[in-house]
Structure formats: structure tokens, C-alpha cells
């Protein structure tokens, strides 16, 4: 430890992100989910179980709210006094929003969750001591705690079922927090490959498991700082700015005719997932 | 640097597929030595190969990808399996398939849990009293041969699900060799009535639907996003449909008695009195006001007021829909499971198809399918009527030997069939099974099947998205259990018992398949390439695409015999309609033992691991029932008890119980979870086709006084957002979709 | 009524207090037995939880915190009264604190030690708790200094060690007395060691006075900071019901409140068990009761401030939560908290009850219950009814394991406290002498015996 | 030259004060009232300090040093720790954030202050110490003790003064 290092790099260690500074070079992984395309079929959630070694906790533990679905499909219906949901339901795939100013990161006592250079909110399982403060402070409640030692729990991964486990992803033991990683194992592999070839990851080269399975292509994922990426174009077209807590388009008189928004944006956590509003035909 | 891409490319290079499997097997064996598991080793035949000297297509730590076909349902999606160190880890969609274009539903992905399921049958089992005794395959084959001796062909019956490709050919040859014509093709959930209505109206059973070309889709209970025909394909069409034709976003209107996944995504969902879908269709034709002649005559009585009274749909909605259909063309009208499940199901479907004709959609959004050039490989589609026939035969004692190929009629037959008892009347029952399910438990001989990830095969999907495609199914890894066999291998062995000479050239099904494909190399598009190259390319692609001829659809409007009954009077004793719901996760219950499926919340209710009785809150209020009450649902046939879930997306006179749970066998993940609505289903049949009319059962509801906590993902806020902007919605007039990327 | 008899012989003071180290009433052993039993149950539950995982506490996602954190705050709060009595009142020269501050300070120490247990019990991976300790290590990773939990750890460590030092330094003259009274045995060795050779020389007293005063000065801001930091565990977060500006003073007031209530409880127990009727007199009790009443009203006021600021704010989510607390599944507990915390202390305003020991005993227990409920009502409803409606969780209640550990913590605290009272003088002898001396001096100067109440 | 110790016990502070005053006013050879006299008391008593005269206390300097060191080293230590080894990037916060560090600085300020104060106390009060000669346990009960040491010649005079003020008890170190 050296005080000189502190003093020499004072400016660097005093950078604020995301407000003053854009360290996401060359990657900022981000997502856009079109709720108008999402049909709520759960394919993404199952893909997530398969890719990320999520334990199936069983009925009893599910009943106690100890389910581990990193990606969950929420189903909404606004009653307005109607008898029937005659305008349909709204489905919402919800997973870690990989906030730029993640409330979970600052509160972890051991620094087990951090912001990465490529704009992810990472979780270090080995470092986690299970204080669960991160989950307490998460507005979206997308963090899942290993309430039991699932790898050794009966019928979670009995013999042969464990052959399915993805060797690229850690199997988590009891007492650690986990959450959606944007399939970081895939991202790293792609980043390393691209680096070896002296380029950056191209659009479409890497997919998250949920995106890959989505039958309607509701999920798009990519590098937000890459002007060629679909995600970048979508965010731009929807005028959603990563570094703002209130989008300019919303301040326009008469509202906006764009449907991009981020959930609980006003909490200033700067989520990396943009949702596109579900559209409903006004003619019927 | 070796990346996964370059390894993926390896899949395109020719190499010996069986050699590959052996290497993979050794990978597994190496794992066995380190204590991680076991795979089959052919004793005395295999040599130790150092892992570091493995073949160039196996790189430790790097995944290899192989194409195959999903067998979880019969939509025929092509899959790409990710294999590492000889184990299949994950299934993705194969981007080359026009059906699923690289996508895969949750059910398809859960297939690995079918493969690795700890409750699979691992040895041939011979019934000894109540127990099964493990026997060798030789003994099993000999036993079959012995039992078939002296049995006449017509005394032999075979029950299977949908079957196509070479397996169908082999199956047919075996039945031929036995001199039996009693091959019953049975699927518990199947759009058989719609097929018949299609045949009547369009001249084909399964036309090609073009949701992506339609500007309005009006669906009468067709859950094309969840369960109907080819959901992954339709979901992709749906995505295009929502993006819009000429910039105009497609409008989805769903009319049904119980909301399906598709209904949940509709712009307008109409709660229709059960069984009156056809009336609504005629009402819309009437409201369109464009028909002449026979049609006008037919619909003239179906004015708004009457239709509204009969169906429960508000007149204003009928007007709006008619106006929209008139305004935006082409449109597409679909008839689904909810419309066909009645005695007059055919009439319903016909009325709905008539609407398509009237709207001029036939030929525009309903296209003629391509025909499969090898008719012997074209799919035989299952019907519920087949089970009825078989059951009648069994009850009459017509069959002495019964083969069951991985279907589970004991679970999916209505209790009034007494299928379990009738099955016992057959002297010798052979079940080819993956699990000891309810039907396999009744068999005298259970022969364990390879999973679809261990087996060879070819499949021709009924619904072809583009050209004809023959889907290749190939092993993604070596057999997990030494003593399971592929269905093809078993059939080959059995057919050799009868026609040894004809089949002696084939050591196994692989050899049969290879030679069968290579025989038709030219027809399959491989003219000019040598055998090995063509074969390896075929396996590498996982699909053989053929151009097939597509005929024209019939445009003839024939309304003769189209007559819809008035809605049924309320039955005092059984006032409610039971709607057995087919859910996208569970389908007919053959996958209930896959834990991902069990824990994947039902999209609409978010309930997991259990069955429920879906009931409208208004009706529940009348009956004094709250969520979690255990109620007894009683029909003429029987009763089941399950928890109540209050759900607004259901016609108030109806209750719904999902199909697929309520197993009392089939392993740890299925047994004991939920109830089986087939147990209370009345045996009522569709009048024109003889299909089981699944929606005709009437029930009453009584409280049992017990109450449980419903295990579901949804919280106490239900579907409300409590003023937060979480899942936002905007109407088309407030948004400019043209600016979107 | 006098708060202490001024003609009490100094030798008798020594004698009476030293006797408490020897022969307590049988009730002492009964209490000790139940304390050990309760602690044993808690240990059993913890071992089970350690083996199985935190799920046995019936916590879930997102309801990740429960009684452990609530009880943690409760014990931290409890610790504040010791500081109040010994440091604040010391600076204010309120000499009636002298007979009772020692046990209050011990209470501070032991409740902090109990609170510390909950930090551990709460961790999902207890065996790796040292990751949160800032020391240079081979992993090359520091704990995250931005986390309020780390501030907590640091504040509690500072508070605990400072309290122990304060307790110890203040006890040195008494340890010397104990040393002088013990003839032989391990106790004499212990007291000799701990008394550090104290003789009461002028030099020792001179430095002692300054030291004691200085530490007292440090302890006051420290105590305030400790509970402010505990408050910031919640206040620094974004969750509705937690993100409240008034939380630090609210927590501090609550802490003093629960601490005072606990002092009343322990006062009554000690007075009876160790026959301290001469020193722990009713007038002193009356003063504490009045102090408690005042703090209760401050707490009530701050409660109202919180409700009002939520009510008049435009923060719909917080408002929703507040209504939920009042009407939802937690309503019985919430209203019990209001009753115990704001209504019950009104008894203290009635003069008749200010010295009625059975009433005070029962009341003080109710107050503590109310304050414990308050902590629970801070922690749990926010989880059950937070920002994200989909994950609301109204029906998640602590399991028996959780209750067992909470129960065990009371055993642990009682055990520590009772052992302390048997090992060390729980009444400060030298300070009681000072008090008696000053009273007698006062008497001498006035030449009359003063009547009435202080 | 060897000195002998003498301990006188008194029942109250007035007597002890009188003795101290007399000792101070009397010129005795071989006895220095500032160096050779220690007053022991069972309670902390400001009057004793008063009549003993203004003796400085240095504990507060320790306090100052401790608090300043605790605070400054705390801040530097924490900030350097954050800036060295593995940096922990927290979204929306700099690597070295000031408000949290100030909170911790505050705690360490107090920690340093308290610790060093106690250390200062031990040093200034010369604790732990061996028991002085002629220790009498009565001092820890209720007596005031005046411990003097004097050369042989002065012992008699001191004894006389003690006796004059009605010492309860006089203890004398055995002669060499």
C-alpha cells in the first residue's frame, strides 16, 4: 500500500461514473427488450436455467419464496374495474438491470459485487459472505440468495442430472448471492477471441442465452458503445440516454411518441436494460 | 487461440460419426475414473485413448456443436446441441431450420432433462407379479417372438404417437410383417377436428398459415404462441406480424372461453361462452355484410343481438371487429383447440373457416402446403379417436398383443374409458418407454428407449414452414445407460425376426438409415457428391431440404351441413363447463417429470409444481371461494380436488384445470404433483370426426373447507403495478412505430 | 425522600457491594439457569442453520433480512443507555447516576457483544466473516469501505472497545477495593492483576479524573455516531420506509429509549437479587423513570415526524408502505409497537407509579417489547412491500429457528450480565462514597437535614 | 542516603488538609513536601488536589495526539487501501469516495483518541505499579492516607506532626 500511489492517481480515483466519465471502452453491454414482441412463453427463463446452472428448488422452497430464477417473467394486468383482461396481459421479462450506478454495489461490505470495465454489475461468488445487503438495496429485487446448499440438496442435481451442468459457470454453494450476469461467460469468451484477432466483438457475435432462445426476438443485446450495434441504434432511436435519470423526450410537452423507457429510472441507478412499451391497438 | 467458432466449423468437416461417439464415450469413461459418473464401455472391444491425443474434433474444454431434431413435441424444430467432454449440455435452435430459425422454446430446451432424467428406465423389465425383473435384450426379443407365435395379425395392436420418417417406414414394415393393420396413432392433444374442417374448406389438412402476412389475426382459441401446431414458428411469424406489414402493426383478436398464452397477447380478448365460437364467427360474417348467396342465407339469423346473447360478446365489439376486418386486409382467422372441443366442434371450425373464405384470406394468408415427395415418410398424425378405437377393441378382447410406443394412454384417456382395465385384457403388453409411466407400469414387458439425444432418426414435420424438410435426429452423446436401445434399433431387431433376409444387410438402425438416405441421394439433393461426403453433410446440417410441389387451395365455399346448435342450457346439477387447459409448459403431461418444466411458472397464473382450478373472481365471489381454497370438481364421471386460483381471463361459467399434472407414476419430479383432469372428463365425442370432445364436460364445484397457499411466482400485488411504471403500455395512436429500429 | 442516606458508613458500602460477589439470592441461580438454557437453544438453532443454510430461518428473496437484523439493532440500541448514564450524566454532574451507572455500562458492553453475534448469525457464509475485516491480506482485496455495514462494523468495534475501556478504567478503584477485600484465591489474583496496583494516590486520582472525563467526552459523540450509522444502513439505501432523513436521530432516540427501559428492568432485578436497596433507591429509580418518559416522548415525536413527512410527501411508494404497515399483515405488530412505545410510557407520567416497582417492572418490559417491535417494523415491512410490487411478500414469517436464535440472544446477554455482576462490583463503591460524602458535606454546611425530594 | 517511609491514616479530609498544610509550612531537613509526600484517598476528591497545589496533568496531550493520529492515519490508510491492490469499481461512485471515508475517519478519530488516552493515563499515573511500601487497605475503605518518606532525622518530626493532628494510625517502615 502506498500513499504516493493514492496521491499520484488522485484524479483517477476521484472519477465519478456514470455522470462525469465514460469508461466503457470498448464495451458497454446493454439490452433492449420489446414488450410488444414478448409473448411471455418462458423460453428465456428456461434457457437461463440451462446456461447458468440454476437449481430447481422444488415445490416447498418455491412456496417459501426461495426460487432462483435469474430471469423471471412477470405478468401484469391493470383492472380499471373491468371484469375481463380484454386488452390482454402484459408480460415483462425481469432480470438484473446491470445498473450503471448500481445500489447493490456500494453497500456490499466485502466488495463482492462490482462494476466491470465492460459495464456489467459483477458478482464474485468466492468473495460473498452472504450479508444480503445488496438484495436489500436492489429496487428490482433481482438478486437471488442461495438459502440452501443446492448442489447437495436432494433431487436438485441427482446423479446424471448433474451432467448437464455448464462447466463454464460456477455451481454456487449455500450462502452466496447470485443474479443474472448477462451470460458473462459468453461475453468473456467473445471478448478474448476478438482481442486475439485485434478487433472488438462484432454485432451478433455474442448472444445471451435468453436472447438466443427468444422465439419472437424480443430481446436484443449488444455493445451500446458500438454505433453498429442494434442495441445502440435502438437506444438512440428511442432517445434513451444511459447517463440520464430523466430522459429529455419525456419532458417535451404532450409527451413522447417513443416507447423506450427504463424501469424505476427515477431512482438514478441508470439501468442498462431498456424496455419498449407494449403496444395495444386502439381500433379495437 | 481456439475459439468455439472454429470448433463449430469442424462440424462441417467429414469424419466418422461413430468414431466420434466412441471418443466421446471415452471422455465419459475418463470422467468415470475420476469418480464423476458412468457411461457404457463395450468390454474387451475398446482401447484406451489418451485424452490429450483425442481426435481433432474433440478439444478438452471447448464445446462442439451438433445438429439434431427436437422431439419434445412434434413441431419438428431443429436443434443444435452443445457438447463438451462427451456430454450434451444445452440445446439451441438450429438457425438453418425454416421452422424455428435458431430459436427454441422452454419445453425444447428441457429435453436435456429428459435425457439425463434420473428416473429413466435403464434395463428391459419383465413383469413378475407386481415387480419388474431386469432381463437381457436377447431374452426380451426372444420373449416377444415367443408371444407372437400363433397370434393372428388382427390380434396384434400397436399404439404410437405421431410418427414420420424412416421410423414410420420401419414401423409400417414391422406391422406388415406381423400381418396387422392395427397401428393406432394417438395424440392426446391434437388439432384433428381442425384438420378435418380444413380438408373440407381448403382441400388440405394443414395449410400454411401466414400470420406474418396478415394485418389482423382473429383467433378462436388457437394458442399458436403456446401450444398450437408449431408454436416457435408461429411466434416468429407473430413477431413479424407485430412489426407490421407496410408499417402497419398487426392486430390480434382472440376469442375463447379461457385465456391462452396467445389470448394474453391479444389486443382484444373476448370471453366467449364455451362452445359458441362458431356462432360468433357467423355473427361476424353477418356484421361484415358482404356475403351473398348460401352464406348470406346461413348467417342471416345471426344478428348482433342474438350473437351477443349467445356468446356473451358485446355487440359493439362485434361491430368493431367486423369493421377492422373489412378495413385491414388480408387477415387470418384461426380455429383452435377451444373451438373444436365440442360435439359440434367440426361445425365450429367450419364456421370459422368460412369466415376466412368470406374475407378472401384463402390464398393470401392461408397458403397451400408443399407435399412431401416421399409419402411413406410423411407424418401420420395422432387422433384421440384412435385411442377410442383401440380401447373399444381392447374392451372387446380383440387384441392379444399390444405394443405401446412411448405413449401414455392410461394417463391421458378419460377415466370412463377404463383403459387400464381394458389394457389388462390383452395377454401380452409391450411398452417401449423412457420412464415407468402409468402405462408402462401396466405392461408385461418394458423396453427402455434411448433418449432423443442418443438415438438416430428422421422426422418430417407436419407443418412445413418453407420447403419440405427431413429433419435428422442423431445422437449428441454416447448412451448414458448401457442397456437402453433406440426405437429404430428395436424395430429393426423385431422386423428381422420376421424378415431376416430383407434386413440382413443392416447391422443396426444407423446402417439402415444411412443406406436408406444414400439410396435416395439424388432425390435428396446430393447428386454428384460421394456417399461419405453427402452423409456427413447431411448429419452436419441436421436438415435435408427438398423442394416439394405445392398444390392450390380449394376456394369452393360449401356451407351445406353447416349448422350450429344453440348454446346449451345451464345444467342445474353440473352448472359449470370444464375446460381442460393445454399449457405451453406441460402439453399432454409427457414432460411433467422435467424439473425445469415443473418450476417454470405457468405464463398466465405463474403457478408452479401443482394443478389449479381456474375460476373467475366473480363466480368465486358468488360461491364464497377465495384463492387457495381446495375445491372438489365433480363431473358425471368422477371428481378431483385442487386449489383454486382466481383468474379473470375465463368465462364466468367455466372452470379450467390444466392437463399434464396429476401423475401417479413417472418418477420423483412428476409423481404426486397436482391432479389429472382426464380423470373427470366425460367421454363425449365430436359428431363428425369421432374425436374426444374435451370441452364438453360439465362439472359442479364444492368447497372442501381446506385452504392452502398457492405456490406461484406472482406476489400479493397480483398483476397490479401499483402506480409504478414497470410494464408500460401504450396505444397505437400515441406511438410512432415508424421511427423504430 | 433522599436518593441516598448520607450517614451510611463507607465501610458498609464496601461490605454490601462486596457481598454481592459472594452470596446472591437463590433467584440469581434460577435466572442463570434459564439464561444458560436459552443460550443453549440459540446455539442449537445456529448450528442447525449453519449446517443447512439460511433458508431454515424462512427468509426468502427478496425478504432477505428478518429478525436477526431487527434484534441486532435492538441490542445496539440497548447499549446506548449505559453511555447516557455514565458519560452524559457524568458531564452534567448528575451524581445520582453514581450507584447505577456501572451496571448500565456493563449492559452497554454486553448488549454490544450480543449485537455482534447477530452480525455473525446473519451472514450466509459465517466462516468467511473475516473478509469484512480490513487488514492487509494475501487476497489483495480490501473490504468495501463504502458499505454502511462496514461503517457499522468499525463503529461497533470502536464503541465496544471504548466502552470496555471506559468500564474498566472506571472500575479500577473498585477493583483495588476488591483486591483488598479478597484474602486469597484466583479472584484475588484476578483483581490484583486488573487493579494495576491502584492505591488511590493523589497522582493516580488526578490523572484518573482527566482520563475518565476525556473518554466520557469521546463516548457521547461515538454513541450518537454508532446508532446514526446503524440508521444509515437503512437511510443510505433507496428502499421505501428506509430512505428517511430523520432516521439517525430517530434511531438514537429509540436507542436511548430502549436502553433506559432496560435499565429500569435491570435496576429492579439487581436491587432485588443483590439486596442493593440502600444504593439503588427509589428516588434514583424515579429519576430514571422521568428521564425515560422524556425520551419516550421524544421518540413518539420523531415517529410522528416520520409519519407526517411521509404523509405529506409525494413519495407514493413510501406512503403506500406506511399504509401497509398500519393495515397490512404487520398491522398487529405495528399497532403493538405504537401501544408499547407511545401509550404505555404515559404511566410514567403518573406520580403514583413512578416508584411502584411491580408496575415499573412490567412497564419497562413492555417498553422493551415495543422497541424490539419497532426495529422489526423498520426491517421487515420494507421487504414485504417495497418498490417492486411483483416481489411483494406479505406472508413470510420468521421460522422457529429464527425465533430460537433471537431467544438465545437474550439468554446470552443475561448470562454475561449475571456473570459480570458476580465477578465485578456492579455498584461503583468509590463513587457511592463520593456521593455520600458530598451529601454529608452539604448537610454539614447547611446544618440542617434536608427534607424532601431531589 | 536512605529514606524511611511513614504512613498516617486520617478519618476525614479536614484533618488531612491540616496535616498537609503543616508539613508544607514546616521546614524539615531531609523531607521535601513536594517530592516525598503522597496523599491517598478512597475517593476522587477535588479538595485534595486543591490543597496539594497545582500539579499538572498531561493526559490530554496524549488524547490530542491520539485523536489526530487516529483521524489522519485513518483517512490516509483507508484512502490508500482503496487506491491500491484491487480497486473496487462501484457504479456511480469514485474509487476513493469522500463521504464514507469521512465517516470512518470520524470513528478512527475517536478510536485513536480513546486508546491513546488510556495509554496516557497508564503512563501518567505510572500504572501498572507495584504496591508502595506501607500499603494499608483502610485507604480503600474510608481513610485518608498520607505517605511520606524522609531521612532518619526527619521521621520523628513528621511523626509528631501526624500525632498532633490525631492520626488514627501511624505506620512506620522498619529501620535499616
Short mmCIF file of N, CA and C in Angstrom, two decimals, chain A residues 254-259 277 279-280 282, chain B residues 729-737:
data_model
loop_
_atom_site.label_atom_id
_atom_site.label_comp_id
_atom_site.label_asym_id
_atom_site.label_seq_id
_atom_site.Cartn_x
_atom_site.Cartn_y
_atom_site.Cartn_z
N UNK A 254 -46.73 17.42 -24.17
CA UNK A 254 -47.54 16.45 -24.90
C UNK A 254 -46.96 15.05 -24.89
N UNK A 255 -45.89 14.85 -24.16
CA UNK A 255 -45.33 13.51 -24.03
C UNK A 255 -44.53 13.10 -25.25
N UNK A 256 -44.23 11.84 -25.28
CA UNK A 256 -43.37 11.34 -26.33
C UNK A 256 -44.12 10.32 -27.16
N UNK A 257 -43.74 10.20 -28.41
CA UNK A 257 -44.34 9.13 -29.20
C UNK A 257 -43.37 7.97 -29.36
N UNK A 258 -42.37 7.95 -28.49
CA UNK A 258 -41.42 6.83 -28.48
C UNK A 258 -41.73 5.97 -27.28
N UNK A 259 -41.42 4.69 -27.40
CA UNK A 259 -41.86 3.82 -26.32
C UNK A 259 -40.72 3.25 -25.48
N UNK A 277 -42.30 -0.18 -24.63
CA UNK A 277 -43.66 -0.38 -24.14
C UNK A 277 -44.45 -1.35 -25.00
N UNK A 279 -47.51 -2.37 -27.02
CA UNK A 279 -48.42 -1.54 -27.81
C UNK A 279 -49.77 -2.22 -27.85
N UNK A 280 -50.81 -1.44 -27.82
CA UNK A 280 -52.14 -2.00 -27.91
C UNK A 280 -52.91 -1.26 -28.99
N UNK A 282 -55.56 0.65 -30.81
CA UNK A 282 -56.65 1.49 -30.30
C UNK A 282 -57.94 1.27 -31.07
N UNK B 729 -47.59 0.32 -21.13
CA UNK B 729 -48.36 0.01 -22.32
C UNK B 729 -48.77 1.31 -22.98
N UNK B 730 -48.83 1.29 -24.27
CA UNK B 730 -49.20 2.49 -25.00
C UNK B 730 -50.13 2.07 -26.12
N UNK B 731 -51.07 2.93 -26.48
CA UNK B 731 -51.96 2.51 -27.56
C UNK B 731 -51.42 3.04 -28.88
N UNK B 732 -51.81 2.39 -29.94
CA UNK B 732 -51.18 2.65 -31.24
C UNK B 732 -51.29 4.10 -31.67
N UNK B 733 -52.34 4.78 -31.20
CA UNK B 733 -52.48 6.17 -31.65
C UNK B 733 -51.54 7.12 -30.92
N UNK B 734 -50.84 6.62 -29.92
CA UNK B 734 -49.93 7.51 -29.19
C UNK B 734 -48.47 7.23 -29.48
N UNK B 735 -48.24 6.34 -30.41
CA UNK B 735 -46.86 5.95 -30.61
C UNK B 735 -46.57 5.93 -32.11
N UNK B 736 -45.36 6.27 -32.42
CA UNK B 736 -44.95 6.28 -33.82
C UNK B 736 -43.94 5.16 -34.01
N UNK B 737 -44.45 4.04 -34.52
CA UNK B 737 -43.58 2.88 -34.63
C UNK B 737 -42.62 2.98 -35.80
#
